[in-house]
Short mmCIF file of C-alpha atoms (C1' of nucleotides) in Angstrom, two decimals:
data_model
loop_
_atom_site.label_atom_id
_atom_site.label_comp_id
_atom_site.label_asym_id
_atom_site.label_seq_id
_atom_site.Cartn_x
_atom_site.Cartn_y
_atom_site.Cartn_z
CA MET A 1 20.18 -9.84 20.42
CA GLN A 2 23.52 -11.47 20.78
CA ILE A 3 26.57 -11.59 18.60
CA ASP A 4 26.57 -14.74 16.57
CA LYS A 5 29.58 -16.78 15.58
CA TYR A 6 31.41 -15.49 12.56
CA THR A 7 30.06 -16.75 9.25
CA SER A 8 31.94 -16.08 6.05
CA CYS A 9 30.02 -14.15 3.40
CA SER A 10 31.71 -16.12 0.67
CA SER A 11 30.12 -19.32 1.86
CA CYS A 12 26.85 -17.79 3.02
CA PRO A 13 24.01 -19.51 1.18
CA ALA A 14 21.80 -16.43 1.60
CA ARG A 15 24.23 -14.35 -0.41
CA ILE A 16 23.15 -16.05 -3.64
CA ASN A 17 19.77 -14.33 -3.37
CA SER A 18 21.18 -11.02 -2.24
CA VAL A 19 22.43 -7.85 -3.90
CA PHE A 20 25.90 -9.03 -2.87
CA LYS A 21 25.73 -12.09 -5.08
CA GLU A 22 28.21 -10.73 -7.62
CA LEU A 23 30.66 -9.37 -5.10
CA LYS A 24 34.17 -10.73 -5.50
CA GLY A 25 37.75 -10.41 -4.33
CA ASP A 26 38.65 -7.42 -2.21
CA ASP A 27 35.11 -6.12 -1.98
CA LEU A 28 33.79 -9.41 -0.69
CA GLU A 29 36.64 -9.73 1.76
CA GLN A 30 36.06 -6.25 3.10
CA LEU A 31 32.38 -6.95 3.55
CA ASP A 32 33.31 -10.13 5.32
CA GLN A 33 35.62 -8.41 7.73
CA THR A 34 33.45 -5.46 8.67
CA LYS A 35 30.07 -7.08 8.98
CA ILE A 36 28.87 -8.33 12.33
CA CYS A 37 26.75 -11.46 12.58
CA LYS A 38 23.92 -11.14 15.03
CA GLN A 39 21.30 -13.44 16.40
CA TYR A 40 17.82 -12.11 17.18
CA HIS A 41 15.07 -13.88 19.03
CA LYS A 42 11.48 -13.88 17.86
CA GLY A 43 9.94 -10.54 18.69
CA GLU A 44 13.22 -8.67 19.04
CA VAL A 45 13.55 -5.31 17.37
CA ILE A 46 16.42 -4.98 14.90
CA PHE A 47 16.08 -1.28 14.24
CA ASN A 48 13.59 1.44 14.97
CA GLU A 49 11.62 3.74 12.70
CA GLY A 50 12.70 7.35 13.00
CA THR A 51 16.26 6.68 14.18
CA TYR A 52 19.34 7.46 12.14
CA PRO A 53 20.96 4.44 10.58
CA ARG A 54 24.44 3.31 11.58
CA GLY A 55 24.31 0.71 8.89
CA LEU A 56 22.17 -1.74 7.04
CA TYR A 57 21.16 -5.30 7.79
CA CYS A 58 21.27 -8.43 5.70
CA VAL A 59 19.18 -11.44 6.67
CA GLN A 60 21.27 -14.59 6.81
CA SER A 61 18.38 -16.78 7.89
CA GLY A 62 15.03 -16.23 9.48
CA LYS A 63 11.98 -14.07 8.98
CA VAL A 64 11.66 -10.36 9.61
CA LYS A 65 8.80 -7.90 9.29
CA LEU A 66 9.28 -4.26 8.37
CA SER A 67 6.53 -2.06 9.68
CA GLN A 68 5.52 1.52 10.06
CA MET A 69 3.64 3.26 12.82
CA GLY A 70 0.34 4.55 11.50
CA THR A 71 -2.71 6.27 12.89
CA ASP A 72 -3.20 5.87 16.66
CA GLY A 73 -0.07 3.77 16.88
CA LYS A 74 -1.48 1.05 14.65
CA GLU A 75 1.19 -0.98 12.95
CA GLN A 76 1.32 -1.41 9.19
CA ILE A 77 3.59 -4.10 7.83
CA VAL A 78 5.06 -2.74 4.61
CA HIS A 79 7.51 -5.48 3.78
CA LEU A 80 8.53 -9.00 4.65
CA ALA A 81 12.20 -9.93 4.63
CA ASN A 82 13.84 -13.30 4.44
CA ASP A 83 17.17 -14.94 3.57
CA GLY A 84 19.34 -12.66 1.48
CA ASP A 85 17.19 -9.56 1.86
CA ILE A 86 18.79 -6.33 2.94
CA MET A 87 16.97 -3.98 5.26
CA GLY A 88 17.48 -0.35 6.18
CA TYR A 89 19.42 0.46 3.04
CA ARG A 90 16.83 2.98 1.88
CA ALA A 91 17.55 5.16 4.90
CA ILE A 92 21.27 5.14 4.11
CA LEU A 93 20.85 5.84 0.41
CA GLY A 94 18.29 8.56 1.07
CA GLU A 95 20.41 10.02 3.89
CA ASP A 96 17.42 9.75 6.11
CA THR A 97 16.09 8.04 9.22
CA TYR A 98 14.70 4.53 9.01
CA SER A 99 11.19 4.86 7.66
CA CYS A 100 10.14 1.64 9.31
CA SER A 101 11.05 -0.67 12.14
CA ALA A 102 12.34 -4.19 11.73
CA MET A 103 11.34 -7.01 14.05
CA ALA A 104 12.18 -10.71 13.93
CA LEU A 105 9.10 -12.85 13.27
CA GLU A 106 11.09 -15.83 14.44
CA ASP A 107 14.61 -16.44 15.64
CA SER A 108 16.81 -14.99 12.92
CA LYS A 109 20.42 -14.46 12.01
CA VAL A 110 21.04 -11.01 10.64
CA CYS A 111 24.32 -9.38 9.69
CA PHE A 112 25.02 -5.75 10.34
CA ILE A 113 27.02 -3.82 7.74
CA PRO A 114 28.33 -0.43 8.86
CA LYS A 115 27.19 2.54 6.85
CA THR A 116 30.64 3.75 5.82
CA GLN A 117 31.51 0.31 4.61
CA PHE A 118 28.38 0.11 2.52
CA ASN A 119 28.94 3.55 1.08
CA ASN A 120 32.48 2.56 0.19
CA LEU A 121 31.26 -0.52 -1.57
CA ILE A 122 28.72 1.24 -3.75
CA GLU A 123 31.16 4.02 -4.50
CA ASN A 124 33.71 1.59 -5.87
CA ASN A 125 31.50 -1.06 -7.33
CA SER A 126 29.13 0.07 -10.01
CA LYS A 127 27.81 -3.45 -10.46
CA LEU A 128 26.63 -3.46 -6.87
CA THR A 129 25.10 -0.02 -7.35
CA LEU A 130 23.21 -1.36 -10.31
CA GLN A 131 21.90 -4.23 -8.22
CA ILE A 132 20.72 -1.77 -5.61
CA VAL A 133 19.06 0.41 -8.23
CA HIS A 134 17.31 -2.66 -9.53
CA LEU A 135 16.16 -3.59 -6.05
CA LEU A 136 14.87 -0.09 -5.35
CA SER A 137 13.00 -0.14 -8.66
CA ASP A 138 11.37 -3.44 -7.85
CA GLU A 139 10.36 -2.36 -4.38
CA LEU A 140 8.95 0.89 -5.70
CA LYS A 141 6.91 -0.96 -8.25
CA GLU A 142 5.61 -3.33 -5.61
CA ALA A 143 4.78 -0.46 -3.27
CA GLU A 144 2.85 1.45 -5.91
CA ARG A 145 0.83 -1.59 -6.80
CA LYS A 146 0.08 -2.04 -3.13
CA ILE A 147 -1.22 1.52 -2.92
CA THR A 148 -3.66 0.81 -5.71
CA ASN A 149 -4.76 -2.48 -4.22
CA THR A 150 -5.14 -1.08 -0.75
CA ALA A 151 -7.20 1.83 -2.01
CA GLN A 152 -9.44 -0.21 -4.26
CA GLN A 153 -9.76 -3.75 -3.04
CA PRO A 154 -12.00 -5.00 -0.25
CA VAL A 155 -10.34 -6.44 2.81
CA LYS A 156 -11.00 -10.04 1.85
CA ASN A 157 -9.04 -9.64 -1.37
CA ARG A 158 -6.23 -7.90 0.43
CA LEU A 159 -6.13 -10.72 2.93
CA ALA A 160 -5.83 -13.24 0.11
CA GLN A 161 -2.92 -11.22 -1.22
CA SER A 162 -1.29 -11.13 2.17
CA LEU A 163 -1.46 -14.89 2.43
CA LEU A 164 0.07 -15.27 -1.00
CA SER A 165 2.80 -12.84 -0.15
CA LEU A 166 3.56 -14.80 3.02
CA LYS A 167 3.81 -17.88 0.86
CA ASP A 168 6.05 -16.15 -1.68
CA ASN A 169 8.36 -14.89 1.02
CA TYR A 170 8.50 -17.77 3.41
CA GLY A 171 7.53 -20.72 1.30
CA MET A 172 5.72 -23.90 2.21
CA GLU A 173 6.38 -26.70 4.63
CA ILE A 174 7.25 -30.22 3.46
CA ASP A 175 3.58 -30.95 2.75
CA ASN A 176 3.70 -28.20 0.10
CA LEU A 177 0.43 -26.82 1.46
CA THR A 178 1.12 -25.17 4.77
CA ILE A 179 2.62 -21.70 4.72
CA ASN A 180 5.91 -21.90 6.49
CA ILE A 181 5.34 -19.32 9.18
CA SER A 182 3.23 -19.03 12.27
CA ILE A 183 1.80 -15.60 12.41
CA LYS A 184 -0.61 -13.99 14.81
CA ARG A 185 -4.01 -12.83 13.57
CA GLU A 186 -3.06 -9.33 14.55
CA GLU A 187 0.07 -9.40 12.42
CA LEU A 188 -1.83 -10.76 9.48
CA ALA A 189 -4.32 -7.94 9.99
CA ASN A 190 -1.48 -5.42 10.06
CA LEU A 191 -0.17 -6.81 6.82
CA ALA A 192 -3.54 -6.72 5.09
CA GLY A 193 -4.39 -3.35 6.59
CA THR A 194 -7.39 -4.31 8.68
CA THR A 195 -8.31 -5.19 12.25
CA ARG A 196 -7.69 -8.40 14.15
CA GLU A 197 -11.40 -9.19 14.34
CA THR A 198 -12.04 -8.68 10.65
CA ALA A 199 -9.01 -10.76 9.76
CA THR A 200 -10.33 -13.58 11.93
CA ARG A 201 -13.75 -13.47 10.35
CA LEU A 202 -12.50 -13.32 6.79
CA LEU A 203 -10.06 -16.14 7.36
CA TYR A 204 -13.03 -18.28 8.30
CA GLU A 205 -14.81 -17.13 5.17
CA LEU A 206 -11.80 -18.17 3.12
CA GLN A 207 -11.87 -21.49 4.92
CA GLU A 208 -15.61 -21.82 4.29
CA GLN A 209 -15.07 -21.36 0.56
CA LYS A 210 -12.29 -23.97 0.65
CA SER A 211 -9.48 -21.63 -0.32
CA ILE A 212 -7.53 -22.21 2.85
CA GLU A 213 -7.57 -24.31 5.98
CA LEU A 214 -6.71 -23.06 9.43
CA VAL A 215 -4.55 -25.49 11.36
CA GLY A 216 -3.61 -23.97 14.67
CA LYS A 217 -1.34 -21.04 14.07
CA LYS A 218 -0.59 -22.24 10.59
CA ILE A 219 -2.47 -21.76 7.39
CA LYS A 220 -2.83 -24.29 4.59
CA ILE A 221 -3.46 -23.15 1.08
CA ILE A 222 -6.05 -25.51 -0.36
CA ASN A 223 -6.96 -23.70 -3.53
CA GLU A 224 -4.27 -21.31 -4.66
CA ILE A 225 -6.04 -20.51 -7.91
CA GLN A 226 -9.01 -19.22 -5.96
CA LEU A 227 -6.74 -17.11 -3.76
CA LEU A 228 -4.91 -15.71 -6.75
CA ASP A 229 -8.17 -14.87 -8.41
CA LEU A 230 -9.35 -13.04 -5.31
CA ALA A 231 -6.04 -11.22 -4.94
CA HIS A 232 -6.35 -10.04 -8.52
CA SER A 233 -9.76 -8.61 -7.77
CA GLY A 234 -12.10 -11.49 -8.37
CA HIS A 235 -15.12 -11.88 -6.12
CA MET B 1 1.39 15.45 -29.12
CA GLN B 2 3.62 17.48 -31.37
CA ILE B 3 7.31 18.08 -31.49
CA ASP B 4 8.14 21.29 -29.72
CA LYS B 5 10.84 23.73 -30.70
CA TYR B 6 14.28 22.81 -29.46
CA THR B 7 15.08 24.03 -25.97
CA SER B 8 18.58 23.72 -24.61
CA CYS B 9 18.95 21.69 -21.43
CA SER B 10 21.70 23.97 -20.22
CA SER B 11 19.32 26.89 -20.04
CA CYS B 12 16.23 24.89 -19.03
CA PRO B 13 14.93 26.31 -15.77
CA ALA B 14 13.34 22.97 -14.90
CA ARG B 15 16.73 21.29 -14.91
CA ILE B 16 17.62 22.97 -11.61
CA ASN B 17 15.03 20.83 -9.82
CA SER B 18 15.86 17.70 -11.73
CA VAL B 19 18.24 14.79 -11.32
CA PHE B 20 20.21 16.34 -14.18
CA LYS B 21 21.05 19.46 -12.22
CA GLU B 22 24.69 18.53 -11.74
CA LEU B 23 25.24 17.39 -15.31
CA LYS B 24 28.09 19.22 -17.07
CA GLY B 25 30.20 19.29 -20.20
CA ASP B 26 29.98 16.35 -22.55
CA ASP B 27 27.22 14.60 -20.65
CA LEU B 28 25.01 17.64 -20.72
CA GLU B 29 25.70 18.22 -24.38
CA GLN B 30 24.85 14.63 -25.23
CA LEU B 31 21.62 14.85 -23.31
CA ASP B 32 20.85 18.05 -25.13
CA GLN B 33 21.43 16.53 -28.53
CA THR B 34 19.53 13.29 -28.09
CA LYS B 35 16.49 14.46 -26.18
CA ILE B 36 13.36 15.41 -28.05
CA CYS B 37 11.14 18.24 -26.85
CA LYS B 38 7.48 17.45 -27.08
CA GLN B 39 4.31 19.32 -26.45
CA TYR B 40 1.27 17.53 -25.02
CA HIS B 41 -2.23 18.87 -24.73
CA LYS B 42 -4.32 18.43 -21.62
CA GLY B 43 -5.61 14.88 -21.48
CA GLU B 44 -3.01 13.44 -23.85
CA VAL B 45 -1.30 10.22 -22.86
CA ILE B 46 2.48 10.37 -22.66
CA PHE B 47 3.09 6.69 -22.10
CA ASN B 48 1.04 3.65 -21.29
CA GLU B 49 1.16 1.22 -18.40
CA GLY B 50 2.29 -2.23 -19.45
CA THR B 51 4.27 -1.18 -22.51
CA TYR B 52 8.03 -1.47 -22.81
CA PRO B 53 9.86 1.80 -22.43
CA ARG B 54 11.84 3.31 -25.28
CA GLY B 55 13.04 6.01 -22.95
CA LEU B 56 12.17 8.24 -20.08
CA TYR B 57 10.47 11.60 -19.90
CA CYS B 58 11.44 14.82 -18.19
CA VAL B 59 8.83 17.49 -17.54
CA GLN B 60 9.97 20.87 -18.78
CA SER B 61 6.78 22.63 -17.79
CA GLY B 62 3.25 21.56 -17.04
CA LYS B 63 1.44 19.07 -14.88
CA VAL B 64 1.29 15.33 -15.33
CA LYS B 65 -0.46 12.53 -13.46
CA LEU B 66 0.94 9.02 -13.18
CA SER B 67 -1.72 6.45 -12.63
CA GLN B 68 -2.30 2.74 -12.48
CA MET B 69 -5.22 0.68 -13.58
CA GLY B 70 -6.84 -0.96 -10.60
CA THR B 71 -9.84 -3.14 -9.92
CA ASP B 72 -12.57 -2.97 -12.60
CA GLY B 73 -10.53 -0.51 -14.60
CA LYS B 74 -10.64 2.09 -11.85
CA GLU B 75 -7.76 4.53 -12.03
CA GLN B 76 -5.44 5.14 -9.11
CA ILE B 77 -3.17 8.15 -9.30
CA VAL B 78 0.11 7.13 -7.69
CA HIS B 79 2.20 10.21 -8.41
CA LEU B 80 2.01 13.79 -9.58
CA ALA B 81 4.79 15.18 -11.74
CA ASN B 82 5.77 18.75 -12.44
CA ASP B 83 8.69 20.81 -13.72
CA GLY B 84 11.96 18.92 -13.48
CA ASP B 85 10.43 15.57 -12.60
CA ILE B 86 11.43 12.52 -14.57
CA MET B 87 8.90 9.86 -15.41
CA GLY B 88 9.19 6.30 -16.60
CA TYR B 89 12.75 5.87 -15.35
CA ARG B 90 11.74 3.09 -12.95
CA ALA B 91 10.75 0.91 -15.88
CA ILE B 92 14.15 1.42 -17.52
CA LEU B 93 16.16 0.83 -14.38
CA GLY B 94 14.09 -2.20 -13.45
CA GLU B 95 14.22 -3.51 -17.03
CA ASP B 96 10.49 -3.70 -16.95
CA THR B 97 7.35 -2.33 -18.53
CA TYR B 98 5.94 0.99 -17.37
CA SER B 99 4.05 0.27 -14.17
CA CYS B 100 1.80 3.26 -14.70
CA SER B 101 0.51 5.53 -17.41
CA ALA B 102 1.31 9.23 -17.71
CA MET B 103 -1.25 11.78 -18.81
CA ALA B 104 -0.99 15.55 -19.07
CA LEU B 105 -3.28 17.30 -16.57
CA GLU B 106 -2.82 20.47 -18.58
CA ASP B 107 -0.85 21.48 -21.65
CA SER B 108 2.72 20.43 -20.89
CA LYS B 109 6.16 20.40 -22.39
CA VAL B 110 7.91 17.13 -21.83
CA CYS B 111 11.27 15.97 -23.16
CA PHE B 112 11.89 12.42 -24.25
CA ILE B 113 15.27 10.88 -23.49
CA PRO B 114 16.06 7.65 -25.32
CA LYS B 115 16.77 4.63 -23.18
CA THR B 116 20.24 3.91 -24.51
CA GLN B 117 21.24 7.50 -23.95
CA PHE B 118 20.01 7.38 -20.37
CA ASN B 119 21.77 4.10 -19.72
CA ASN B 120 24.96 5.56 -21.15
CA LEU B 121 24.69 8.53 -18.89
CA ILE B 122 24.25 6.57 -15.67
CA GLU B 123 26.97 4.16 -16.67
CA ASN B 124 29.49 6.95 -17.06
CA ASN B 125 28.32 9.36 -14.45
CA SER B 126 28.24 8.06 -10.91
CA LYS B 127 27.03 11.39 -9.62
CA LEU B 128 23.93 11.10 -11.72
CA THR B 129 23.46 7.53 -10.57
CA LEU B 130 23.63 8.74 -7.01
CA GLN B 131 20.95 11.32 -7.74
CA ILE B 132 18.75 8.62 -9.19
CA VAL B 133 19.33 6.37 -6.21
CA HIS B 134 18.36 9.24 -3.97
CA LEU B 135 15.22 9.86 -5.99
CA LEU B 136 14.22 6.21 -5.92
CA SER B 137 14.78 6.16 -2.16
CA ASP B 138 12.58 9.19 -1.65
CA GLU B 139 9.82 7.84 -3.83
CA LEU B 140 9.94 4.50 -2.09
CA LYS B 141 9.65 6.19 1.27
CA GLU B 142 6.72 8.25 0.07
CA ALA B 143 5.01 5.21 -1.41
CA GLU B 144 5.36 3.18 1.77
CA ARG B 145 3.93 5.98 3.84
CA LYS B 146 1.04 6.17 1.43
CA ILE B 147 0.35 2.47 1.88
CA THR B 148 0.06 2.97 5.62
CA ASN B 149 -2.14 6.02 5.27
CA THR B 150 -4.37 4.43 2.69
CA ALA B 151 -4.82 1.34 4.80
CA GLN B 152 -5.49 3.15 8.04
CA GLN B 153 -6.96 6.58 7.42
CA PRO B 154 -10.58 7.38 6.65
CA VAL B 155 -11.33 8.90 3.26
CA LYS B 156 -11.72 12.43 4.59
CA ASN B 157 -8.18 12.43 5.94
CA ARG B 158 -6.86 10.99 2.71
CA LEU B 159 -8.66 13.68 0.80
CA ALA B 160 -7.03 16.34 2.97
CA GLN B 161 -3.70 14.77 2.16
CA SER B 162 -4.46 14.74 -1.52
CA LEU B 163 -5.23 18.44 -1.47
CA LEU B 164 -1.99 19.15 0.34
CA SER B 165 -0.06 17.06 -2.11
CA LEU B 166 -1.63 18.96 -5.01
CA LYS B 167 -0.52 22.14 -3.31
CA ASP B 168 3.00 20.82 -2.73
CA ASN B 169 3.33 19.74 -6.32
CA TYR B 170 1.62 22.52 -8.18
CA GLY B 171 1.76 25.41 -5.77
CA MET B 172 -0.61 28.30 -5.26
CA GLU B 173 -1.94 31.06 -7.49
CA ILE B 174 -0.98 34.69 -6.93
CA ASP B 175 -3.49 34.99 -4.07
CA ASN B 176 -1.45 32.38 -2.19
CA LEU B 177 -4.66 30.55 -1.32
CA THR B 178 -5.93 28.86 -4.46
CA ILE B 179 -4.29 25.60 -5.47
CA ASN B 180 -2.80 26.15 -8.88
CA ILE B 181 -4.58 23.40 -10.78
CA SER B 182 -8.08 22.71 -11.93
CA ILE B 183 -8.84 19.12 -11.33
CA LYS B 184 -11.99 17.12 -11.82
CA ARG B 185 -13.73 15.59 -8.84
CA GLU B 186 -13.15 12.21 -10.32
CA GLU B 187 -9.41 12.73 -10.55
CA LEU B 188 -9.30 13.99 -7.01
CA ALA B 189 -11.17 10.84 -6.02
CA ASN B 190 -8.67 8.71 -7.92
CA LEU B 191 -5.86 10.42 -6.07
CA ALA B 192 -7.43 9.96 -2.65
CA GLY B 193 -8.60 6.46 -3.48
CA THR B 194 -12.33 6.89 -3.28
CA THR B 195 -15.34 7.51 -5.51
CA ARG B 196 -16.43 10.70 -7.23
CA GLU B 197 -19.54 11.01 -5.07
CA THR B 198 -17.72 10.57 -1.80
CA ALA B 199 -15.07 13.07 -2.85
CA THR B 200 -17.78 15.61 -3.65
CA ARG B 201 -19.46 15.15 -0.30
CA LEU B 202 -16.28 15.28 1.74
CA LEU B 203 -15.09 18.39 -0.08
CA TYR B 204 -18.27 20.07 1.09
CA GLU B 205 -17.61 18.86 4.61
CA LEU B 206 -14.15 20.36 4.44
CA GLN B 207 -15.71 23.57 3.21
CA GLU B 208 -18.29 23.44 6.00
CA GLN B 209 -15.56 23.21 8.59
CA LYS B 210 -13.77 26.14 6.97
CA SER B 211 -10.69 24.21 5.90
CA ILE B 212 -11.16 24.91 2.21
CA GLU B 213 -13.35 26.87 -0.15
CA LEU B 214 -14.64 25.59 -3.46
CA VAL B 215 -14.42 28.19 -6.20
CA GLY B 216 -15.54 26.69 -9.47
CA LYS B 217 -13.03 24.07 -10.52
CA LYS B 218 -10.46 25.49 -8.15
CA ILE B 219 -9.91 24.92 -4.47
CA LYS B 220 -8.80 27.48 -1.93
CA ILE B 221 -7.01 26.41 1.19
CA ILE B 222 -8.47 28.51 4.00
CA ASN B 223 -7.02 26.72 6.99
CA GLU B 224 -3.93 24.74 6.14
CA ILE B 225 -3.22 23.86 9.77
CA GLN B 226 -6.57 22.12 9.98
CA LEU B 227 -5.87 20.21 6.76
CA LEU B 228 -2.43 19.21 7.95
CA ASP B 229 -3.88 18.02 11.22
CA LEU B 230 -6.45 15.92 9.39
CA ALA B 231 -3.85 14.53 7.01
CA HIS B 232 -1.74 13.47 9.97
CA SER B 233 -4.70 11.60 11.43
CA GLY B 234 -6.55 14.22 13.42
CA HIS B 235 -10.33 14.06 13.51
"C1'" DC C 1 -0.98 -30.11 36.03
"C1'" DA C 2 -2.97 -25.87 37.04
"C1'" DC C 3 -3.11 -21.26 36.68
"C1'" DA C 4 -2.49 -16.75 34.66
"C1'" DA C 5 -2.00 -14.27 30.71
"C1'" DA C 6 -2.25 -13.81 25.93
"C1'" DA C 7 -4.58 -14.68 21.77
"C1'" DA C 8 -8.52 -15.79 19.21
"C1'" DA C 9 -13.33 -16.16 18.30
"C1'" DT C 10 -17.82 -14.34 18.44
"C1'" DG C 11 -21.87 -11.40 18.80
"C1'" DA C 12 -24.13 -6.89 18.75
"C1'" DC C 13 -23.90 -2.62 17.07
"C1'" DA C 14 -22.35 1.73 14.89
"C1'" DT C 15 -20.24 3.96 11.21
"C1'" DT C 16 -18.23 4.69 6.94
"C1'" DA C 17 -18.33 4.81 2.43
"C1'" DA C 18 -19.83 2.50 -1.85
"C1'" DT C 19 -23.64 2.06 -5.03
"C1'" DC C 20 -27.57 3.38 -7.48
"C1'" DA C 21 -30.80 6.74 -9.01
"C1'" DT C 22 -31.95 11.23 -10.19
"C1'" DA C 23 -31.62 16.14 -10.43
"C1'" DT C 24 -28.90 20.12 -11.29
"C1'" DT C 25 -25.31 22.73 -13.13
"C1'" DG C 26 -21.66 23.92 -16.27
"C1'" DT C 27 -19.65 24.05 -20.95
"C1'" DG C 28 -18.48 24.00 -25.69
"C1'" DA C 29 -20.07 23.54 -30.59
"C1'" DG C 30 -22.82 25.29 -33.87
"C1'" DC D 1 -28.32 31.61 -27.55
"C1'" DT D 2 -29.48 27.04 -27.10
"C1'" DC D 3 -28.95 22.44 -27.37
"C1'" DA D 4 -26.55 18.33 -26.07
"C1'" DC D 5 -23.41 16.33 -23.20
"C1'" DA D 6 -20.36 16.14 -19.54
"C1'" DA D 7 -19.61 16.99 -14.86
"C1'" DT D 8 -21.36 17.70 -10.41
"C1'" DA D 9 -24.42 17.45 -6.66
"C1'" DT D 10 -27.55 15.07 -3.78
"C1'" DG D 11 -30.67 11.70 -1.74
"C1'" DA D 12 -31.76 6.90 -0.52
"C1'" DT D 13 -30.17 2.56 0.33
"C1'" DT D 14 -27.04 -1.10 1.27
"C1'" DA D 15 -22.92 -3.51 2.11
"C1'" DA D 16 -18.56 -3.65 4.25
"C1'" DT D 17 -15.94 -3.10 8.04
"C1'" DG D 18 -14.67 -1.09 12.35
"C1'" DT D 19 -15.64 -0.96 17.40
"C1'" DC D 20 -16.77 -2.64 21.75
"C1'" DA D 21 -17.93 -6.25 24.94
"C1'" DT D 22 -17.74 -10.93 26.19
"C1'" DT D 23 -16.51 -15.68 25.90
"C1'" DT D 24 -13.55 -19.32 24.61
"C1'" DT D 25 -9.23 -21.22 23.51
"C1'" DT D 26 -4.36 -21.48 23.55
"C1'" DT D 27 0.07 -20.97 25.52
"C1'" DG D 28 3.66 -20.52 28.58
"C1'" DT D 29 5.32 -21.04 33.34
"C1'" DG D 30 5.99 -22.36 37.97
#
DNA sequence: CACAAAAAATGACATTAATCATATTGTGAG
DNA sequence: CTCACAATATGATTAATGTCATTTTTTGTG
């Protein structure tokens, strides 16, 4: 990690997608002055599960995974963050330790917002609080649906979902086919909740059935309908 | 369902455990006047997944399951509610449909709070909002942990967890051993994320290894340490 | 470019847990 | 009390997926 050059929140393009999008005047200025812009390299840890939060993080640009330690130290990716997403806020709001770790999936710019500053903001800005409540609600909904899917769907379907969620979060490359992230088999497995080997095998099955195409470390979505059908429990 | 006799919120013992515990004066009185006390019989549906909420529900007494429809219509229980718990608030805060259905596990008294009333309350009472934020945070944390466990733990461990969570939610009978709920095998399976048959078999395994004892429809916890160990990924 | 190290693919095998079929037990209505 | 029906138990079988071992490929580095 290294401190990045100062970037103004008011002109930050990521802010448009963030909970801070409606921040104005004094509030925005205060955020601007107290935040610290940081630059993380691929693979660097941003914060660690189980530690007490000093603040929260807002992704300016890049790709970050949020993961928990599970059985026998196996990683489970519970969330993917990208431009405009805030991370670690649950720990602050719940007055708790971080319930997951954050790691950069590629070089990323992430701003740090001190805890007291954040608490100030939500205390004085009910609109922001509402945004946060909305965000929490959405994430809770998503998490509950994931519980059901994880418990009931076979790995192949979960893998299809994982690919779609990578696409939703990180988008496509210029060809509008290739998912815009290079991700290791193991990480994909940790997102889908399976093992590296099984992920490998099922990716080839998906390729066989012409849903996707494996191009080096990248994945092309050939037939999104098919993937969607699988993800929603088709066969 | 039938309308129950009026019970004042101010003297409701369940309120102490609820997000409304710090409500006073006008706010409390308004809540009191607009809520409707209802009485549900075991098996009755309180609200339905996918429908738009007219309000939220607060359990006065009883036991309620919150479940989602999964693959092939299979139920997944995502939450257990008891005295003082609110249900359906996520849908209101997220301006969304209910993401799960609520059904009484036994005869229960549940109060209905109209949506506009609830929105009024959180708009004017930042302390309440804070409570809600806290609750959302806790539920999100719990849900994420459940994703990891569901993805990584074998069914037996998940079953152990389910039993412990039944105990945590509904407590013990006077003998301090028997979990204070009678639950069908199928529901237990839908909580642990498995099938009826597998749940049956694994319960007998747990009995074999002297962790629990099956007494009719009830379950006694003989060795909680062992269960806890299993639930936290022992073998 | 070559080498070491990491990642991925692949095969053999073991295990878990779902599915299907059937038997047994429990329960409430009449 | 008994009949019918629901719930539970149980056995047999199969499919999915994890595990372990080995090979191949890719990647980064001097």
